[in-house]
Amino acid sequence: VSMNPRIFVSRKSGHRFVEGFAPDDFHWWYDPVLDRVEPLLENTFELDDGWRPILTTGQGLFGQPWRRTAADAELRMGKGALILSCLRLAPFVEAVPPAREYARRLLGQG
């Protein structure tokens, strides 16, 4: 459950996929087809044991305290990993260099 679409996420997770990104690289992405800034994600999720956050945001619901939630996370499984991502990358990879680089890293190409 999410409060509202997010126009930014935090890269301050220490995860290898976000190393080297600048503080504002995951804020205000421009969608060239719609010719406007669009949300990066609609939903977030809670992390269970074993999941490591990659990108995070916050969640606040009426009557509940604000808490950190995940936008993207990784679960190591044997020699591989499962990546769960709520981030909308497709509309941005051509026009937003950080989106393109992050997509490359998720796909194991960066």
N, CA and C atoms as an extended XYZ file, in Angstrom:
330
Properties=species:S:1:pos:R:3:atomname:S:1:resname:S:1:resid:I:1 pbc="F F F"
N         0.859       -1.174        0.000 N   VAL     1
C         0.000        0.000        0.000 CA  VAL     1
C         0.894        1.222        0.000 C   VAL     1
N         0.543        2.172       -0.821 N   SER     2
C         1.360        3.366       -0.914 CA  SER     2
C         0.515        4.604       -0.710 C   SER     2
N         1.133        5.634       -0.190 N   MET     3
C         0.461        6.884        0.101 CA  MET     3
C         0.151        7.643       -1.192 C   MET     3
N         1.148        7.958       -1.961 N   ASN     4
C         1.036        8.660       -3.239 CA  ASN     4
C         2.195        8.228       -4.121 C   ASN     4
N         2.105        8.456       -5.422 N   PRO     5
C         3.264        8.186       -6.271 CA  PRO     5
C         4.469        8.993       -5.790 C   PRO     5
N         5.659        8.442       -5.966 N   ARG     6
C         6.881        9.107       -5.514 CA  ARG     6
C         7.642        9.685       -6.699 C   ARG     6
N         8.146       10.893       -6.540 N   ILE     7
C         8.975       11.513       -7.575 CA  ILE     7
C        10.455       11.400       -7.231 C   ILE     7
N        10.758       10.763       -6.109 N   PHE     8
C        12.150       10.553       -5.726 CA  PHE     8
C        12.256        9.303       -4.855 C   PHE     8
N        13.457        8.743       -4.831 N   VAL     9
C        13.806        7.669       -3.909 CA  VAL     9
C        15.217        7.942       -3.405 C   VAL     9
N        15.590        7.297       -2.322 N   SER    10
C        16.919        7.466       -1.742 CA  SER    10
C        17.847        6.357       -2.206 C   SER    10
N        19.049        6.727       -2.544 N   ARG    11
C        20.078        5.772       -2.932 CA  ARG    11
C        21.012        5.463       -1.762 C   ARG    11
N        20.712        5.939       -0.564 N   LYS    12
C        21.601        5.806        0.592 CA  LYS    12
C        21.474        4.444        1.286 C   LYS    12
N        21.514        3.387        0.520 N   SER    13
C        21.383        2.042        1.089 CA  SER    13
C        22.734        1.358        1.256 C   SER    13
N        23.752        1.851        0.579 N   GLY    14
C        25.049        1.188        0.600 CA  GLY    14
C        25.128        0.002       -0.349 C   GLY    14
N        24.089       -0.228       -1.117 N   HIS    15
C        24.061       -1.354       -2.052 CA  HIS    15
C        24.989       -1.077       -3.237 C   HIS    15
N        25.610       -2.124       -3.761 N   ARG    16
C        26.563       -1.967       -4.868 CA  ARG    16
C        25.921       -1.390       -6.125 C   ARG    16
N        24.618       -1.610       -6.341 N   PHE    17
C        23.956       -1.098       -7.544 CA  PHE    17
C        23.845        0.421       -7.562 C   PHE    17
N        23.960        1.069       -6.423 N   VAL    18
C        23.805        2.529       -6.378 CA  VAL    18
C        25.115        3.255       -6.073 C   VAL    18
N        26.219        2.521       -6.009 N   GLU    19
C        27.517        3.155       -5.780 CA  GLU    19
C        27.834        4.132       -6.909 C   GLU    19
N        28.301        5.312       -6.520 N   GLY    20
C        28.727        6.300       -7.505 CA  GLY    20
C        27.645        7.222       -8.023 C   GLY    20
N        26.386        6.957       -7.703 N   PHE    21
C        25.323        7.866       -8.115 CA  PHE    21
C        25.354        9.114       -7.232 C   PHE    21
N        25.016       10.250       -7.819 N   ALA    22
C        24.978       11.521       -7.092 CA  ALA    22
C        23.687       11.619       -6.274 C   ALA    22
N        23.675       12.508       -5.260 N   PRO    23
C        22.498       12.627       -4.385 CA  PRO    23
C        21.175       12.872       -5.115 C   PRO    23
N        21.163       13.611       -6.200 N   ASP    24
C        19.913       13.926       -6.896 CA  ASP    24
C        19.655       13.068       -8.135 C   ASP    24
N        20.392       11.990       -8.313 N   ASP    25
C        20.220       11.158       -9.510 CA  ASP    25
C        18.894       10.405       -9.555 C   ASP    25
N        18.218       10.247       -8.440 N   PHE    26
C        16.946        9.527       -8.407 CA  PHE    26
C        15.801       10.455       -8.015 C   PHE    26
N        15.827       11.673       -8.553 N   HIS    27
C        14.799       12.690       -8.295 CA  HIS    27
C        14.327       13.273       -9.624 C   HIS    27
N        13.039       13.578       -9.730 N   TRP    28
C        12.485       14.391      -10.817 CA  TRP    28
C        12.869       13.902      -12.215 C   TRP    28
N        12.556       12.662      -12.554 N   TRP    29
C        12.883       12.138      -13.875 CA  TRP    29
C        11.885       12.632      -14.908 C   TRP    29
N        12.400       12.980      -16.068 N   TYR    30
C        11.613       13.541      -17.167 CA  TYR    30
C        11.235       12.447      -18.159 C   TYR    30
N         9.947       12.363      -18.494 N   ASP    31
C         9.444       11.423      -19.494 CA  ASP    31
C         9.288       12.190      -20.803 C   ASP    31
N        10.128       11.903      -21.817 N   PRO    32
C        10.068       12.666      -23.066 CA  PRO    32
C         8.792       12.425      -23.875 C   PRO    32
N         8.166       11.280      -23.741 N   VAL    33
C         6.927       11.008      -24.475 CA  VAL    33
C         5.795       11.883      -23.936 C   VAL    33
N         5.699       11.990      -22.629 N   LEU    34
C         4.651       12.805      -22.013 CA  LEU    34
C         5.062       14.268      -21.870 C   LEU    34
N         6.361       14.556      -22.061 N   ASP    35
C         6.911       15.898      -21.958 CA  ASP    35
C         6.665       16.518      -20.584 C   ASP    35
N         6.961       15.703      -19.556 N   ARG    36
C         6.816       16.199      -18.188 CA  ARG    36
C         7.536       15.254      -17.220 C   ARG    36
N         7.735       15.736      -16.019 N   VAL    37
C         8.266       14.904      -14.949 CA  VAL    37
C         7.170       13.933      -14.534 C   VAL    37
N         7.552       12.686      -14.331 N   GLU    38
C         6.600       11.641      -13.959 CA  GLU    38
C         7.079       10.931      -12.696 C   GLU    38
N         6.181       10.348      -11.924 N   PRO    39
C         6.593        9.597      -10.730 CA  PRO    39
C         7.518        8.436      -11.084 C   PRO    39
N         8.436        8.144      -10.177 N   LEU    40
C         9.345        7.023      -10.337 CA  LEU    40
C         8.708        5.710       -9.929 C   LEU    40
N         7.751        5.765       -8.992 N   LEU    41
C         7.076        4.544       -8.565 CA  LEU    41
C         5.735        4.874       -7.934 C   LEU    41
N         4.868        3.892       -7.990 N   GLU    42
C         3.519        4.017       -7.431 CA  GLU    42
C         3.395        3.341       -6.076 C   GLU    42
N         4.189        2.298       -5.836 N   ASN    43
C         4.063        1.481       -4.625 CA  ASN    43
C         5.418        1.245       -3.976 C   ASN    43
N         5.372        0.899       -2.714 N   THR    44
C         6.556        0.499       -1.968 CA  THR    44
C         6.257       -0.834       -1.300 C   THR    44
N         7.251       -1.405       -0.642 N   PHE    45
C         7.011       -2.666        0.051 CA  PHE    45
C         7.880       -2.754        1.303 C   PHE    45
N         7.418       -3.547        2.248 N   GLU    46
C         8.144       -3.792        3.494 CA  GLU    46
C         9.175       -4.893        3.236 C   GLU    46
N        10.301       -4.807        3.907 N   LEU    47
C        11.353       -5.807        3.748 CA  LEU    47
C        11.269       -6.873        4.828 C   LEU    47
N        11.237       -8.121        4.393 N   ASP    48
C        11.319       -9.245        5.318 CA  ASP    48
C        12.794       -9.582        5.540 C   ASP    48
N        13.055      -10.462        6.497 N   ASP    49
C        14.426      -10.886        6.762 CA  ASP    49
C        15.087      -11.417        5.491 C   ASP    49
N        16.327      -11.067        5.320 N   GLY    50
C        17.091      -11.542        4.174 CA  GLY    50
C        17.118      -10.580        3.008 C   GLY    50
N        16.134       -9.710        2.907 N   TRP    51
C        16.089       -8.737        1.818 CA  TRP    51
C        17.004       -7.560        2.138 C   TRP    51
N        17.756       -7.116        1.148 N   ARG    52
C        18.638       -5.961        1.311 CA  ARG    52
C        18.102       -4.822        0.449 C   ARG    52
N        17.857       -3.643        1.037 N   PRO    53
C        17.350       -2.527        0.238 CA  PRO    53
C        18.372       -2.040       -0.776 C   PRO    53
N        17.883       -1.643       -1.938 N   ILE    54
C        18.709       -1.011       -2.971 CA  ILE    54
C        18.338        0.467       -3.031 C   ILE    54
N        17.055        0.737       -3.237 N   LEU    55
C        16.513        2.092       -3.212 CA  LEU    55
C        15.398        2.119       -2.177 C   LEU    55
N        15.310        3.206       -1.412 N   THR    56
C        14.295        3.292       -0.370 CA  THR    56
C        13.500        4.587       -0.496 C   THR    56
N        12.397        4.606        0.204 N   THR    57
C        11.559        5.787        0.309 CA  THR    57
C        10.864        5.702        1.665 C   THR    57
N         9.837        6.462        1.861 N   GLY    58
C         9.123        6.416        3.121 CA  GLY    58
C         7.650        6.162        2.895 C   GLY    58
N         7.001        5.744        3.963 N   GLN    59
C         5.567        5.471        3.912 CA  GLN    59
C         4.930        6.034        5.164 C   GLN    59
N         3.918        6.818        4.981 N   GLY    60
C         3.182        7.338        6.110 CA  GLY    60
C         1.688        7.215        5.858 C   GLY    60
N         1.005        6.562        6.745 N   LEU    61
C        -0.437        6.414        6.643 CA  LEU    61
C        -1.079        7.147        7.807 C   LEU    61
N        -2.292        7.589        7.635 N   PHE    62
C        -2.981        8.315        8.694 CA  PHE    62
C        -2.990        7.512        9.990 C   PHE    62
N        -2.568        8.155       11.080 N   GLY    63
C        -2.573        7.525       12.385 CA  GLY    63
C        -1.410        6.590       12.649 C   GLY    63
N        -0.460        6.495       11.710 N   GLN    64
C         0.695        5.626       11.890 CA  GLN    64
C         1.974        6.443       11.723 C   GLN    64
N         3.053        6.049       12.385 N   PRO    65
C         4.309        6.782       12.238 CA  PRO    65
C         4.923        6.572       10.851 C   PRO    65
N         5.662        7.575       10.407 N   TRP    66
C         6.402        7.498        9.145 CA  TRP    66
C         7.456        6.407        9.267 C   TRP    66
N         7.617        5.590        8.229 N   ARG    67
C         8.615        4.524        8.272 CA  ARG    67
C         9.297        4.383        6.916 C   ARG    67
N        10.483        3.837        6.953 N   ARG    68
C        11.262        3.586        5.738 CA  ARG    68
C        10.738        2.324        5.069 C   ARG    68
N        10.522        2.399        3.759 N   THR    69
C        10.102        1.238        2.978 CA  THR    69
C        10.999        1.128        1.749 C   THR    69
N        10.898        0.022        1.062 N   ALA    70
C        11.752       -0.236       -0.099 CA  ALA    70
C        11.055        0.135       -1.400 C   ALA    70
N        11.850        0.631       -2.327 N   ALA    71
C        11.421        0.798       -3.711 CA  ALA    71
C        11.968       -0.374       -4.522 C   ALA    71
N        13.216       -0.739       -4.247 N   ASP    72
C        13.888       -1.888       -4.867 CA  ASP    72
C        14.678       -2.613       -3.782 C   ASP    72
N        14.767       -3.933       -3.886 N   ALA    73
C        15.526       -4.705       -2.908 CA  ALA    73
C        16.044       -5.988       -3.552 C   ALA    73
N        17.016       -6.589       -2.881 N   GLU    74
C        17.657       -7.810       -3.374 CA  GLU    74
C        17.622       -8.883       -2.300 C   GLU    74
N        17.359      -10.110       -2.725 N   LEU    75
C        17.423      -11.273       -1.848 CA  LEU    75
C        18.425      -12.239       -2.465 C   LEU    75
N        19.537      -12.460       -1.777 N   ARG    76
C        20.554      -13.399       -2.264 CA  ARG    76
C        20.015      -14.818       -2.139 C   ARG    76
N        20.228      -15.621       -3.190 N   MET    77
C        19.743      -17.002       -3.226 CA  MET    77
C        20.835      -17.873       -3.836 C   MET    77
N        21.561      -18.597       -2.994 N   GLY    78
C        22.655      -19.421       -3.497 CA  GLY    78
C        23.680      -18.552       -4.205 C   GLY    78
N        23.968      -18.872       -5.469 N   LYS    79
C        24.937      -18.101       -6.247 CA  LYS    79
C        24.299      -16.927       -6.977 C   LYS    79
N        22.990      -16.782       -6.864 N   GLY    80
C        22.283      -15.716       -7.566 CA  GLY    80
C        21.533      -14.806       -6.614 C   GLY    80
N        20.620      -14.066       -7.192 N   ALA    81
C        19.827      -13.129       -6.395 CA  ALA    81
C        18.497      -12.875       -7.088 C   ALA    81
N        17.518      -12.552       -6.280 N   LEU    82
C        16.210      -12.131       -6.766 CA  LEU    82
C        16.112      -10.633       -6.506 C   LEU    82
N        15.778       -9.862       -7.535 N   ILE    83
C        15.621       -8.419       -7.409 CA  ILE    83
C        14.139       -8.100       -7.530 C   ILE    83
N        13.620       -7.376       -6.546 N   LEU    84
C        12.247       -6.899       -6.591 CA  LEU    84
C        12.317       -5.389       -6.775 C   LEU    84
N        11.686       -4.903       -7.843 N   SER    85
C        11.757       -3.480       -8.165 CA  SER    85
C        10.376       -2.912       -8.432 C   SER    85
N        10.069       -1.807       -7.758 N   CYS    86
C         8.844       -1.058       -8.031 CA  CYS    86
C         9.130        0.171       -8.889 C   CYS    86
N        10.405        0.439       -9.139 N   LEU    87
C        10.802        1.619       -9.898 CA  LEU    87
C        10.366        1.495      -11.357 C   LEU    87
N         9.788        2.559      -11.891 N   ARG    88
C         9.401        2.616      -13.307 CA  ARG    88
C        10.619        3.071      -14.101 C   ARG    88
N        11.276        2.175      -14.786 N   LEU    89
C        12.473        2.536      -15.551 CA  LEU    89
C        12.200        2.766      -17.029 C   LEU    89
N        11.317        1.993      -17.628 N   ALA    90
C        11.120        2.030      -19.077 CA  ALA    90
C        10.878        3.425      -19.649 C   ALA    90
N        10.035        4.264      -19.046 N   PRO    91
C         9.798        5.581      -19.650 CA  PRO    91
C        11.015        6.504      -19.615 C   PRO    91
N        12.013        6.169      -18.807 N   PHE    92
C        13.101        7.104      -18.544 CA  PHE    92
C        14.460        6.716      -19.110 C   PHE    92
N        14.661        5.477      -19.508 N   VAL    93
C        16.010        5.014      -19.845 CA  VAL    93
C        16.640        5.751      -21.023 C   VAL    93
N        15.851        6.245      -21.945 N   GLU    94
C        16.427        6.967      -23.088 CA  GLU    94
C        16.826        8.392      -22.737 C   GLU    94
N        16.062        9.070      -21.892 N   ALA    95
C        16.263       10.497      -21.627 CA  ALA    95
C        17.002       10.806      -20.332 C   ALA    95
N        17.069        9.850      -19.412 N   VAL    96
C        17.641       10.125      -18.082 CA  VAL    96
C        18.852        9.210      -17.862 C   VAL    96
N        20.071        9.757      -17.971 N   PRO    97
C        21.266        8.919      -17.829 CA  PRO    97
C        21.319        8.071      -16.551 C   PRO    97
N        20.953        8.585      -15.362 N   PRO    98
C        20.971        7.702      -14.192 CA  PRO    98
C        19.990        6.528      -14.322 C   PRO    98
N        18.854        6.737      -14.951 N   ALA    99
C        17.900        5.642      -15.163 CA  ALA    99
C        18.511        4.584      -16.077 C   ALA    99
N        19.176        5.021      -17.129 N   ARG   100
C        19.816        4.095      -18.072 CA  ARG   100
C        20.909        3.289      -17.364 C   ARG   100
N        21.748        3.959      -16.575 N   GLU   101
C        22.838        3.263      -15.868 CA  GLU   101
C        22.286        2.310      -14.807 C   GLU   101
N        21.275        2.726      -14.091 N   TYR   102
C        20.685        1.854      -13.073 CA  TYR   102
C        20.073        0.613      -13.725 C   TYR   102
N        19.385        0.785      -14.846 N   ALA   103
C        18.811       -0.355      -15.574 CA  ALA   103
C        19.913       -1.321      -16.012 C   ALA   103
N        21.026       -0.790      -16.500 N   ARG   104
C        22.160       -1.643      -16.901 CA  ARG   104
C        22.659       -2.469      -15.704 C   ARG   104
N        22.746       -1.842      -14.555 N   ARG   105
C        23.228       -2.545      -13.362 CA  ARG   105
C        22.240       -3.628      -12.934 C   ARG   105
N        20.952       -3.334      -12.972 N   LEU   106
C        19.952       -4.337      -12.611 CA  LEU   106
C        20.008       -5.546      -13.542 C   LEU   106
N        20.308       -5.279      -14.806 N   LEU   107
C        20.370       -6.357      -15.801 CA  LEU   107
C        21.725       -7.059      -15.835 C   LEU   107
N        22.617       -6.654      -14.936 N   GLY   108
C        23.932       -7.294      -14.867 CA  GLY   108
C        24.890       -6.846      -15.946 C   GLY   108
N        24.649       -5.681      -16.538 N   GLN   109
C        25.493       -5.184      -17.625 CA  GLN   109
C        26.369       -4.011      -17.204 C   GLN   109
N        26.321       -3.662      -15.938 N   GLY   110
C        27.086       -2.490      -15.509 CA  GLY   110
C        27.902       -2.758      -14.284 C   GLY   110
